[in-house]
CSV table of C-alpha atoms in Angstrom, one decimal:
chain,number,residue,atom,x,y,z
A,1,MET,CA,103.0,-67.6,-4.1
A,2,LYS,CA,103.0,-66.3,-1.2
A,3,SER,CA,103.3,-69.8,0.9
A,4,LEU,CA,106.2,-70.7,-2.0
A,5,LEU,CA,108.3,-67.2,-0.7
A,6,LEU,CA,107.4,-68.0,2.6
A,7,ALA,CA,108.8,-70.8,2.7
A,8,ALA,CA,111.6,-69.7,1.0
A,9,ALA,CA,112.6,-67.6,3.7
A,10,GLN,CA,111.9,-70.5,6.2
A,11,LEU,CA,114.2,-72.5,3.9
A,12,ALA,CA,116.9,-69.6,4.3
A,13,ALA,CA,116.3,-68.7,8.2
A,14,ASP,CA,117.3,-72.6,9.4
A,15,PRO,CA,120.5,-72.9,8.5
A,16,ALA,CA,120.6,-76.6,9.3
A,17,GLU,CA,117.5,-77.5,6.4
A,18,SER,CA,119.4,-74.8,3.8
A,19,ASP,CA,123.2,-77.0,4.5
A,20,VAL,CA,120.8,-79.7,3.3
A,21,LEU,CA,119.0,-79.4,0.5
A,22,ALA,CA,122.8,-77.2,-1.0
A,23,GLU,CA,123.9,-80.5,0.0
A,24,ALA,CA,121.2,-82.0,-2.6
A,25,LEU,CA,122.1,-79.4,-5.2
A,26,ARG,CA,125.1,-80.0,-5.7
A,27,VAL,CA,125.1,-84.1,-5.6
A,28,SER,CA,121.4,-84.1,-8.6
A,29,GLY,CA,125.0,-81.4,-10.3
A,30,ILE,CA,127.2,-83.6,-10.3
A,31,GLY,CA,125.6,-86.4,-9.9
A,32,MET,CA,123.2,-84.7,-13.7
A,33,LEU,CA,126.9,-83.8,-15.2
A,34,GLY,CA,128.3,-87.3,-13.9
A,35,ILE,CA,126.0,-89.5,-15.9
A,36,PHE,CA,127.1,-87.1,-18.6
A,37,VAL,CA,130.9,-88.3,-18.7
A,38,VAL,CA,130.4,-92.1,-18.3
A,39,MET,CA,127.2,-92.0,-20.6
A,40,GLY,CA,129.0,-89.8,-23.2
A,41,LEU,CA,132.1,-92.4,-22.6
A,42,PHE,CA,129.9,-95.6,-23.5
A,43,ALA,CA,129.2,-93.7,-26.0
A,44,CYS,CA,132.7,-93.0,-27.6
A,45,MET,CA,133.7,-96.3,-26.8
A,46,ILE,CA,131.1,-98.2,-28.9
A,47,MET,CA,131.8,-95.6,-31.2
A,48,ALA,CA,135.9,-97.4,-31.6
A,49,LEU,CA,134.6,-100.2,-31.1
A,50,THR,CA,132.7,-100.6,-34.0
A,51,ILE,CA,135.8,-98.9,-35.9
A,52,LEU,CA,137.7,-101.2,-34.5
A,53,PHE,CA,135.8,-105.1,-35.6
A,54,PRO,CA,133.6,-104.0,-37.9
A,55,ASP,CA,130.9,-105.6,-39.4
A,56,SER,CA,132.4,-108.3,-41.9
A,57,GLU,CA,131.0,-110.8,-44.4
A,58,GLY,CA,130.6,-114.4,-41.7
A,59,ASP,CA,131.2,-112.5,-38.2
A,60,ALA,CA,127.7,-110.8,-37.9
B,1,MET,CA,88.7,-120.9,21.6
B,2,ASP,CA,90.9,-117.7,21.9
B,3,GLN,CA,93.8,-118.7,21.0
B,4,MET,CA,91.7,-119.8,17.1
B,5,PHE,CA,90.9,-116.2,16.8
B,6,ALA,CA,94.0,-114.4,18.4
B,7,GLY,CA,94.6,-113.5,15.5
B,8,LEU,CA,91.0,-111.6,14.5
B,9,LEU,CA,90.8,-110.1,17.9
B,10,ASP,CA,94.3,-108.7,17.6
B,11,LEU,CA,94.1,-107.1,13.7
B,12,THR,CA,94.5,-104.0,14.1
B,13,SER,CA,92.6,-100.7,12.0
B,14,GLY,CA,96.0,-100.6,10.3
B,15,GLN,CA,96.2,-104.1,9.4
B,16,GLY,CA,93.1,-103.9,7.4
B,17,VAL,CA,94.1,-101.1,5.5
B,18,MET,CA,96.9,-103.4,4.9
B,19,ILE,CA,95.1,-106.1,3.8
B,20,LEU,CA,92.8,-104.3,1.9
B,21,ILE,CA,96.0,-102.5,0.0
B,22,GLY,CA,97.9,-106.2,-0.4
B,23,GLY,CA,94.2,-107.2,-2.4
B,24,VAL,CA,94.9,-103.7,-4.6
B,25,LEU,CA,97.3,-104.8,-5.7
B,26,ILE,CA,96.5,-108.2,-6.6
B,27,TRP,CA,92.9,-107.1,-8.1
B,28,LEU,CA,95.9,-104.4,-10.2
B,29,ALA,CA,98.0,-107.1,-10.8
B,30,ILE,CA,95.2,-109.5,-12.8
B,31,ALA,CA,92.8,-107.2,-13.5
B,32,LYS,CA,95.3,-104.0,-15.4
B,33,GLU,CA,97.5,-105.8,-15.8
B,34,TYR,CA,100.4,-104.5,-13.8
B,35,GLU,CA,103.3,-105.5,-13.4
B,36,PRO,CA,101.9,-108.5,-12.6
B,37,THR,CA,104.7,-110.2,-12.2
B,38,LEU,CA,105.9,-108.0,-9.4
B,39,LEU,CA,102.9,-107.0,-7.6
B,40,LEU,CA,100.6,-110.2,-7.7
B,41,PRO,CA,103.6,-111.6,-5.2
B,42,ILE,CA,104.4,-108.3,-3.9
B,43,GLY,CA,99.8,-108.1,-2.5
B,44,LEU,CA,100.1,-111.2,-1.4
B,45,GLY,CA,103.0,-110.5,0.2
B,46,ALA,CA,101.5,-107.8,2.3
B,47,ILE,CA,98.9,-109.4,3.3
B,48,LEU,CA,100.9,-112.1,4.9
B,49,ALA,CA,102.9,-110.1,6.5
B,50,ASN,CA,99.9,-107.7,8.3
B,51,ILE,CA,98.2,-110.7,9.9
B,52,PRO,CA,98.6,-110.4,13.7
B,53,GLY,CA,101.1,-112.9,14.7
B,54,SER,CA,102.0,-113.9,11.4
B,55,ALA,CA,104.1,-116.7,11.5
B,56,ALA,CA,105.3,-116.1,8.0
B,57,ILE,CA,107.1,-112.7,9.6
B,58,GLY,CA,108.4,-114.6,12.1
B,59,ALA,CA,106.4,-115.8,15.9
B,60,ASP,CA,108.1,-116.5,19.4
B,61,GLY,CA,111.8,-115.2,18.3
B,62,GLU,CA,112.1,-117.3,14.8
B,63,PRO,CA,112.3,-115.6,11.6
B,64,GLY,CA,109.4,-117.1,8.9
B,65,ILE,CA,109.6,-117.5,5.4
B,66,LEU,CA,109.1,-113.8,4.3
B,67,THR,CA,111.4,-112.4,6.8
B,68,LEU,CA,114.1,-115.0,6.1
B,69,LEU,CA,113.9,-114.4,1.9
B,70,PHE,CA,113.9,-111.0,3.1
B,71,ASP,CA,116.9,-111.0,5.0
B,72,MET,CA,119.3,-113.7,2.4
B,73,GLY,CA,117.9,-111.7,-0.7
B,74,ILE,CA,117.3,-108.2,0.0
B,75,ARG,CA,119.1,-106.4,2.9
B,76,THR,CA,122.2,-109.1,1.0
B,77,GLU,CA,120.9,-106.5,-2.7
B,78,LEU,CA,121.2,-110.6,-4.0
B,79,PHE,CA,117.6,-110.7,-5.5
B,80,PRO,CA,118.1,-107.2,-6.9
B,81,LEU,CA,121.8,-108.2,-8.4
B,82,MET,CA,120.4,-111.9,-9.4
B,83,ILE,CA,117.5,-109.9,-11.5
B,84,PHE,CA,120.0,-107.2,-12.9
B,85,VAL,CA,121.6,-110.5,-15.1
B,86,ALA,CA,118.2,-112.2,-16.1
B,87,ILE,CA,117.0,-108.4,-17.4
B,88,GLY,CA,120.7,-108.7,-19.0
B,89,ALA,CA,120.4,-111.8,-21.0
B,90,MET,CA,117.1,-110.5,-22.4
B,91,ILE,CA,118.1,-107.0,-23.1
B,92,ASP,CA,119.1,-107.1,-27.2
B,93,PHE,CA,121.6,-104.0,-27.4
B,94,GLY,CA,121.7,-104.1,-31.1
B,95,PRO,CA,119.6,-100.8,-31.8
B,96,LEU,CA,122.4,-99.0,-29.2
B,97,LEU,CA,125.1,-100.5,-30.6
B,98,GLN,CA,123.9,-99.2,-34.3
B,99,ASN,CA,123.1,-95.8,-33.1
B,100,PRO,CA,125.4,-95.3,-30.3
B,101,LYS,CA,124.6,-91.7,-29.4
B,102,MET,CA,120.9,-92.5,-28.3
B,103,LEU,CA,122.8,-93.1,-24.8
B,104,LEU,CA,123.1,-89.7,-24.0
B,105,PHE,CA,119.3,-89.7,-23.7
B,106,GLY,CA,119.8,-92.3,-21.5
B,107,ALA,CA,121.4,-90.1,-19.1
B,108,ALA,CA,119.3,-86.4,-20.0
B,109,ALA,CA,116.4,-88.1,-18.4
B,110,GLN,CA,117.8,-89.4,-15.1
B,111,PHE,CA,116.8,-85.9,-14.6
B,112,GLY,CA,113.8,-86.9,-12.7
B,113,ILE,CA,116.1,-88.7,-9.9
B,114,PHE,CA,117.8,-85.6,-9.3
B,115,PHE,CA,114.7,-82.9,-9.0
B,116,THR,CA,112.7,-85.7,-6.8
B,117,LEU,CA,115.5,-86.1,-4.4
B,118,CYS,CA,116.1,-81.8,-4.2
B,119,LEU,CA,112.2,-81.7,-3.6
B,120,ALA,CA,112.5,-84.5,-1.1
B,121,VAL,CA,115.2,-83.5,0.9
B,122,TYR,CA,112.6,-79.6,0.1
B,123,LEU,CA,110.2,-81.3,2.4
B,124,GLY,CA,112.0,-82.6,5.0
B,125,PHE,CA,113.6,-85.7,4.3
B,126,SER,CA,116.4,-87.0,5.5
B,127,LEU,CA,119.7,-86.5,1.7
B,128,LYS,CA,119.7,-90.4,2.2
B,129,GLU,CA,116.2,-90.8,2.0
B,130,ALA,CA,115.5,-88.2,-0.6
B,131,ALA,CA,118.2,-90.2,-2.7
B,132,SER,CA,116.0,-93.6,-2.3
B,133,ILE,CA,113.1,-91.6,-3.4
B,134,GLY,CA,114.1,-89.5,-6.0
B,135,ILE,CA,115.6,-93.4,-7.2
B,136,ILE,CA,112.2,-94.4,-8.1
B,137,GLY,CA,112.6,-92.3,-11.3
B,138,ALA,CA,115.1,-94.5,-12.5
B,139,ALA,CA,112.4,-96.3,-13.7
B,140,ASP,CA,114.6,-99.1,-12.9
B,141,GLY,CA,112.9,-101.7,-9.7
B,142,PRO,CA,116.0,-103.1,-8.8
B,143,THR,CA,118.4,-100.5,-9.3
B,144,SER,CA,114.9,-99.2,-6.7
B,145,ILE,CA,115.5,-101.1,-4.4
B,146,VAL,CA,119.3,-101.3,-4.0
B,147,VAL,CA,119.7,-98.3,-3.5
B,148,ALA,CA,116.5,-98.0,-0.9
B,149,ASN,CA,117.9,-100.5,0.8
B,150,ARG,CA,121.6,-99.1,1.3
B,151,PHE,CA,120.2,-96.0,2.0
B,152,ALA,CA,116.5,-96.1,3.2
B,153,PRO,CA,115.3,-100.2,4.4
B,154,HIS,CA,112.5,-98.2,6.3
B,155,LEU,CA,111.1,-96.7,3.0
B,156,LEU,CA,111.2,-99.9,0.6
B,157,GLY,CA,107.9,-101.0,1.2
B,158,PRO,CA,106.3,-98.3,-1.1
B,159,ILE,CA,109.3,-97.0,-2.4
B,160,THR,CA,109.2,-100.7,-4.2
B,161,VAL,CA,105.7,-100.0,-5.4
B,162,ALA,CA,106.5,-97.0,-6.0
B,163,ALA,CA,108.8,-98.3,-8.5
B,164,TYR,CA,106.8,-100.3,-10.6
B,165,SER,CA,104.0,-99.3,-10.3
B,166,TYR,CA,104.0,-96.7,-11.6
B,167,MET,CA,106.8,-98.3,-14.0
B,168,SER,CA,103.3,-100.2,-15.9
B,169,LEU,CA,101.8,-96.6,-16.1
B,170,VAL,CA,104.7,-94.8,-18.6
B,171,PRO,CA,101.8,-95.7,-21.6
B,172,ILE,CA,99.3,-93.5,-19.1
B,173,ILE,CA,102.6,-90.8,-17.4
B,174,GLN,CA,104.2,-89.8,-20.9
B,175,PRO,CA,102.0,-89.1,-23.7
B,176,PRO,CA,100.7,-86.2,-21.7
B,177,VAL,CA,103.7,-84.6,-21.1
B,178,ILE,CA,105.3,-85.7,-24.0
B,179,ARG,CA,102.7,-83.8,-25.7
B,180,LEU,CA,102.0,-80.8,-24.0
B,181,LEU,CA,106.5,-80.1,-24.5
B,182,THR,CA,106.1,-80.8,-28.4
B,183,THR,CA,104.5,-79.3,-31.1
B,184,ALA,CA,102.4,-80.7,-33.3
B,185,GLY,CA,104.9,-80.7,-36.6
B,186,GLU,CA,108.1,-81.9,-34.1
B,187,ARG,CA,105.5,-84.9,-33.3
B,188,LYS,CA,106.4,-85.5,-37.3
B,189,ILE,CA,109.9,-85.2,-37.4
B,190,ARG,CA,111.2,-88.9,-39.1
B,191,MET,CA,114.4,-89.7,-38.0
B,192,ASP,CA,115.1,-91.9,-42.2
B,193,ASN,CA,118.3,-89.5,-41.9
B,194,LEU,CA,120.1,-91.1,-39.3
B,195,HIS,CA,121.5,-94.5,-40.4
B,196,PHE,CA,121.8,-97.2,-38.8
B,197,ARG,CA,125.4,-98.9,-38.7
B,198,PRO,CA,125.6,-102.4,-39.0
B,199,VAL,CA,127.3,-103.6,-35.7
B,200,SER,CA,130.1,-107.4,-35.4
B,201,GLN,CA,129.7,-110.8,-33.1
B,202,ARG,CA,133.2,-109.2,-32.1
B,203,THR,CA,131.9,-105.8,-31.2
B,204,ARG,CA,129.1,-107.1,-29.4
B,205,ILE,CA,130.6,-109.5,-27.3
B,206,LEU,CA,133.8,-106.2,-26.2
B,207,PHE,CA,130.6,-103.9,-24.9
B,208,PRO,CA,129.7,-105.7,-21.4
B,209,VAL,CA,133.1,-106.7,-20.7
B,210,VAL,CA,134.0,-102.9,-21.4
B,211,VAL,CA,131.5,-101.3,-20.2
B,212,SER,CA,132.0,-103.2,-16.8
B,213,VAL,CA,135.9,-101.9,-17.0
B,214,VAL,CA,135.5,-99.1,-17.6
B,215,ALA,CA,132.4,-98.2,-15.4
B,216,GLY,CA,133.8,-100.0,-12.1
B,217,LEU,CA,136.9,-97.8,-13.2
B,218,LEU,CA,134.7,-94.9,-13.1
B,219,VAL,CA,131.9,-95.6,-10.5
B,220,PRO,CA,133.0,-98.3,-8.2
B,221,SER,CA,129.6,-98.3,-6.4
B,222,ALA,CA,128.5,-99.2,-9.3
B,223,THR,CA,130.4,-101.9,-10.5
B,224,SER,CA,127.5,-104.9,-8.9
B,225,LEU,CA,124.8,-103.4,-10.7
B,226,ILE,CA,126.7,-103.6,-13.6
B,227,GLY,CA,128.9,-106.3,-14.0
B,228,MET,CA,125.8,-108.5,-13.0
B,229,LEU,CA,123.6,-106.3,-16.2
B,230,MET,CA,126.1,-107.0,-18.5
B,231,PHE,CA,127.4,-111.1,-17.5
B,232,GLY,CA,124.0,-111.8,-18.2
B,233,ASN,CA,124.3,-109.7,-21.6
B,234,LEU,CA,127.2,-111.7,-21.9
B,235,LEU,CA,125.9,-114.8,-21.0
B,236,ARG,CA,123.4,-113.7,-24.5
B,237,GLU,CA,126.2,-112.3,-26.5
B,238,SER,CA,129.2,-115.1,-26.4
B,239,GLY,CA,127.0,-117.6,-28.5
B,240,VAL,CA,128.7,-120.1,-26.8
B,241,VAL,CA,126.1,-120.9,-22.8
B,242,ASP,CA,123.1,-120.5,-24.9
B,243,ARG,CA,122.0,-122.9,-22.4
B,244,LEU,CA,122.5,-120.8,-19.9
B,245,SER,CA,121.6,-117.4,-21.3
B,246,ARG,CA,118.2,-119.3,-21.8
B,247,GLY,CA,118.3,-120.7,-18.0
B,248,ALA,CA,119.3,-116.8,-16.8
B,249,GLN,CA,116.8,-115.2,-19.0
B,250,ASN,CA,113.5,-117.5,-18.0
B,251,GLU,CA,114.3,-120.0,-14.5
B,252,LEU,CA,116.8,-117.6,-12.8
B,253,ALA,CA,114.0,-114.4,-13.6
B,254,ASN,CA,111.1,-115.9,-12.8
B,255,ILE,CA,112.3,-118.7,-9.4
B,256,VAL,CA,113.8,-114.4,-8.2
B,257,THR,CA,110.7,-112.6,-9.3
B,258,ILE,CA,108.6,-114.8,-7.2
B,259,MET,CA,111.4,-114.6,-4.3
B,260,LEU,CA,111.9,-110.6,-4.7
B,261,GLY,CA,108.1,-109.6,-4.7
B,262,ILE,CA,106.5,-111.9,-1.8
B,263,SER,CA,109.7,-110.6,0.4
B,264,ILE,CA,109.2,-107.7,-0.9
B,265,GLY,CA,105.6,-107.4,1.2
B,266,ALA,CA,107.5,-108.2,4.5
B,267,VAL,CA,108.0,-104.7,4.4
B,268,MET,CA,104.7,-103.4,3.8
B,269,THR,CA,103.6,-103.6,7.6
B,270,ALA,CA,100.8,-101.1,8.2
B,271,ASP,CA,102.6,-98.7,11.3
B,272,GLN,CA,106.1,-98.8,8.1
B,273,PHE,CA,103.7,-98.2,5.7
B,274,LEU,CA,100.3,-95.7,6.7
B,275,ASP,CA,102.6,-93.1,7.2
B,276,THR,CA,101.8,-89.7,5.3
B,277,ARG,CA,105.2,-89.8,4.2
B,278,THR,CA,104.1,-93.0,2.5
B,279,LEU,CA,101.2,-90.7,0.2
B,280,MET,CA,103.9,-88.2,-0.4
B,281,ILE,CA,106.6,-90.9,-1.7
B,282,LEU,CA,104.7,-92.0,-4.5
B,283,GLY,CA,102.9,-88.5,-4.7
B,284,MET,CA,107.0,-87.6,-5.5
B,285,GLY,CA,107.6,-91.9,-7.5
B,286,ILE,CA,104.6,-89.7,-10.1
B,287,VAL,CA,107.2,-86.0,-9.8
B,288,ALA,CA,110.8,-88.4,-10.9
B,289,PHE,CA,108.4,-90.0,-14.0
B,290,VAL,CA,106.7,-86.9,-15.1
B,291,PHE,CA,110.9,-84.9,-15.2
B,292,ASP,CA,112.7,-88.0,-16.3
B,293,THR,CA,110.2,-87.6,-19.5
B,294,ALA,CA,111.4,-84.1,-19.5
B,295,GLY,CA,114.3,-83.8,-19.7
B,296,GLY,CA,114.9,-86.5,-22.4
B,297,VAL,CA,111.2,-84.0,-24.2
B,298,VAL,CA,113.7,-81.2,-23.5
B,299,PHE,CA,117.2,-82.4,-24.3
B,300,ALA,CA,116.0,-83.8,-27.7
B,301,LYS,CA,114.8,-80.2,-28.7
B,302,THR,CA,117.9,-78.4,-27.7
B,303,LEU,CA,120.4,-81.1,-29.4
B,304,ASN,CA,117.6,-80.1,-32.1
B,305,LEU,CA,119.3,-76.4,-32.4
B,306,PHE,CA,121.5,-77.2,-33.8
B,307,LEU,CA,121.4,-80.7,-35.4
B,308,LYS,CA,120.7,-81.1,-38.8
B,309,HIS,CA,120.0,-83.2,-39.3
B,310,LYS,CA,116.3,-83.2,-36.6
B,311,ILE,CA,116.0,-86.1,-33.4
B,312,ASN,CA,111.9,-87.1,-32.9
B,313,PRO,CA,112.2,-84.8,-29.1
B,314,MET,CA,109.7,-88.1,-28.7
B,315,VAL,CA,112.9,-91.1,-28.9
B,316,GLY,CA,114.1,-88.6,-26.3
B,317,ALA,CA,111.0,-89.9,-23.6
B,318,CYS,CA,112.4,-93.3,-23.8
B,319,GLY,CA,115.8,-92.4,-22.2
B,320,ILE,CA,113.6,-94.1,-19.5
B,321,SER,CA,114.5,-97.5,-18.1
B,322,ALA,CA,111.2,-98.3,-18.2
B,323,PHE,CA,111.7,-100.8,-21.1
B,324,PRO,CA,109.7,-102.2,-23.7
B,325,MET,CA,106.8,-100.1,-23.2
B,326,SER,CA,108.5,-96.6,-22.9
B,327,GLY,CA,109.8,-97.5,-26.8
B,328,ARG,CA,106.8,-98.4,-28.1
B,329,VAL,CA,104.0,-95.8,-26.6
B,330,VAL,CA,106.8,-93.2,-28.6
B,331,TYR,CA,106.1,-95.6,-32.2
B,332,LYS,CA,103.3,-95.5,-30.9
B,333,MET,CA,102.0,-91.9,-31.1
B,334,GLY,CA,104.8,-91.5,-33.3
B,335,LEU,CA,103.2,-92.9,-35.6
B,336,GLU,CA,99.7,-91.4,-34.4
B,337,ALA,CA,101.4,-87.9,-36.2
B,338,ASP,CA,102.2,-89.6,-39.5
B,339,PRO,CA,101.3,-92.6,-39.8
B,340,GLN,CA,104.4,-93.4,-42.6
B,341,ASN,CA,106.7,-92.5,-39.9
B,342,HIS,CA,108.3,-95.3,-37.8
B,343,LEU,CA,110.3,-94.3,-34.9
B,344,LEU,CA,110.7,-98.3,-33.4
B,345,MET,CA,114.4,-98.4,-33.6
B,346,HIS,CA,115.1,-95.5,-33.2
B,347,ALA,CA,112.9,-95.9,-29.8
B,348,ILE,CA,114.0,-99.1,-28.4
B,349,GLY,CA,118.2,-98.1,-28.9
B,350,CYS,CA,117.4,-95.1,-26.6
B,351,ASN,CA,115.6,-97.0,-24.2
B,352,VAL,CA,118.2,-99.4,-23.9
B,353,GLY,CA,120.2,-96.2,-22.8
B,354,GLY,CA,118.1,-95.7,-20.8
B,355,GLN,CA,118.7,-99.2,-19.1
B,356,LEU,CA,122.1,-98.0,-18.5
B,357,GLY,CA,121.8,-94.5,-17.3
B,358,SER,CA,119.5,-95.4,-14.7
B,359,VAL,CA,122.4,-98.2,-13.5
B,360,VAL,CA,124.7,-95.2,-13.7
B,361,ALA,CA,122.4,-93.3,-12.0
B,362,GLY,CA,122.7,-95.0,-9.0
B,363,GLY,CA,125.9,-96.0,-8.7
B,364,LEU,CA,126.5,-92.6,-8.9
B,365,ILE,CA,124.1,-92.1,-6.1
B,366,LEU,CA,125.7,-94.6,-3.8
B,367,ALA,CA,129.2,-93.1,-3.9
B,368,LEU,CA,128.1,-89.6,-3.1
B,369,VAL,CA,124.9,-89.4,-0.7
B,370,GLY,CA,126.9,-92.5,0.5
């Protein structure tokens, strides 16, 4: 715990390093959100395709 | 006479260690069958690359066979993209099309990528290096190669070895994490209530085309990754080019895998590989897989708070791209918890969603960090 606090303090004292960490957190946040948006869109698209082109005899 | 023993006399301890590591990779491939199609050529490539004055790497300013293959196929990203064509032709997206909600687990189980990215930055790696390390969590070799080649080519060796090794270790890495995060009761949840709707041939054909267009418009940097995956799938589903589909699944996959594996060995030279950073990368690779698994399981548990028909949280762990190992692991764990609980279709659907998720994650990282 002590070493973690020490590392956090060092990080806070080094603006360049904390900038990179902030950028990493930003990329991660947007990345995770982006994946959910894209995959959610894919899911909606598949549902639309299955409604538009339902399985019919001789087609499957 | 001196020239005859030049290689032996010039051998450094680092090169000796790398030759041993190459031997270990070959042993793992043959004795343990850990991703043998890749670890075997990577192992021999590593040995060839570490022989002093190796003609396989190049001599007198002339590139050797490994360097040529690397420049031609890895640096240009040709080999990993061709592998995607083969994977696309091998995958049946049917279970996913029947239950598209599973795509969300393919998103949740990419959490390890971003957690590891932050961890790597915290441990002193640059953002581009960290992104390349994090992508090990995509559990998808070609995506790892594309991202690492773009952002941190000097780390390509350890990242590729970690990605492929841990993929084969999914049956060892995932079960303890899943057990830790689920109760015995949760592992027994049946998903019989979830309906699998039939999917028409038109939907199967339109799916790769529409995904290519939508993904390309949303994440242009992922166009080549997703486009090649979907191209392979279109060959499979169109039903009119069976010969090409079989060619992609067999001949293309085999030939490119041989060239990809052995040329990865070219970057596993002692000066690049024997580094404390390599050990850190191997360690962070496991972290990425663990947090991917945790991300999928926790997301499923969270969804269960709102759902009438509960999801077995173990299925969430299949959202990683390691296909079909992860699906099989969860299927077996489901049977262990309840011998009548058959989760295979759900697990495979989710696992296929993970394939898409990992490629989308790779594209997003290329766009956000590039």
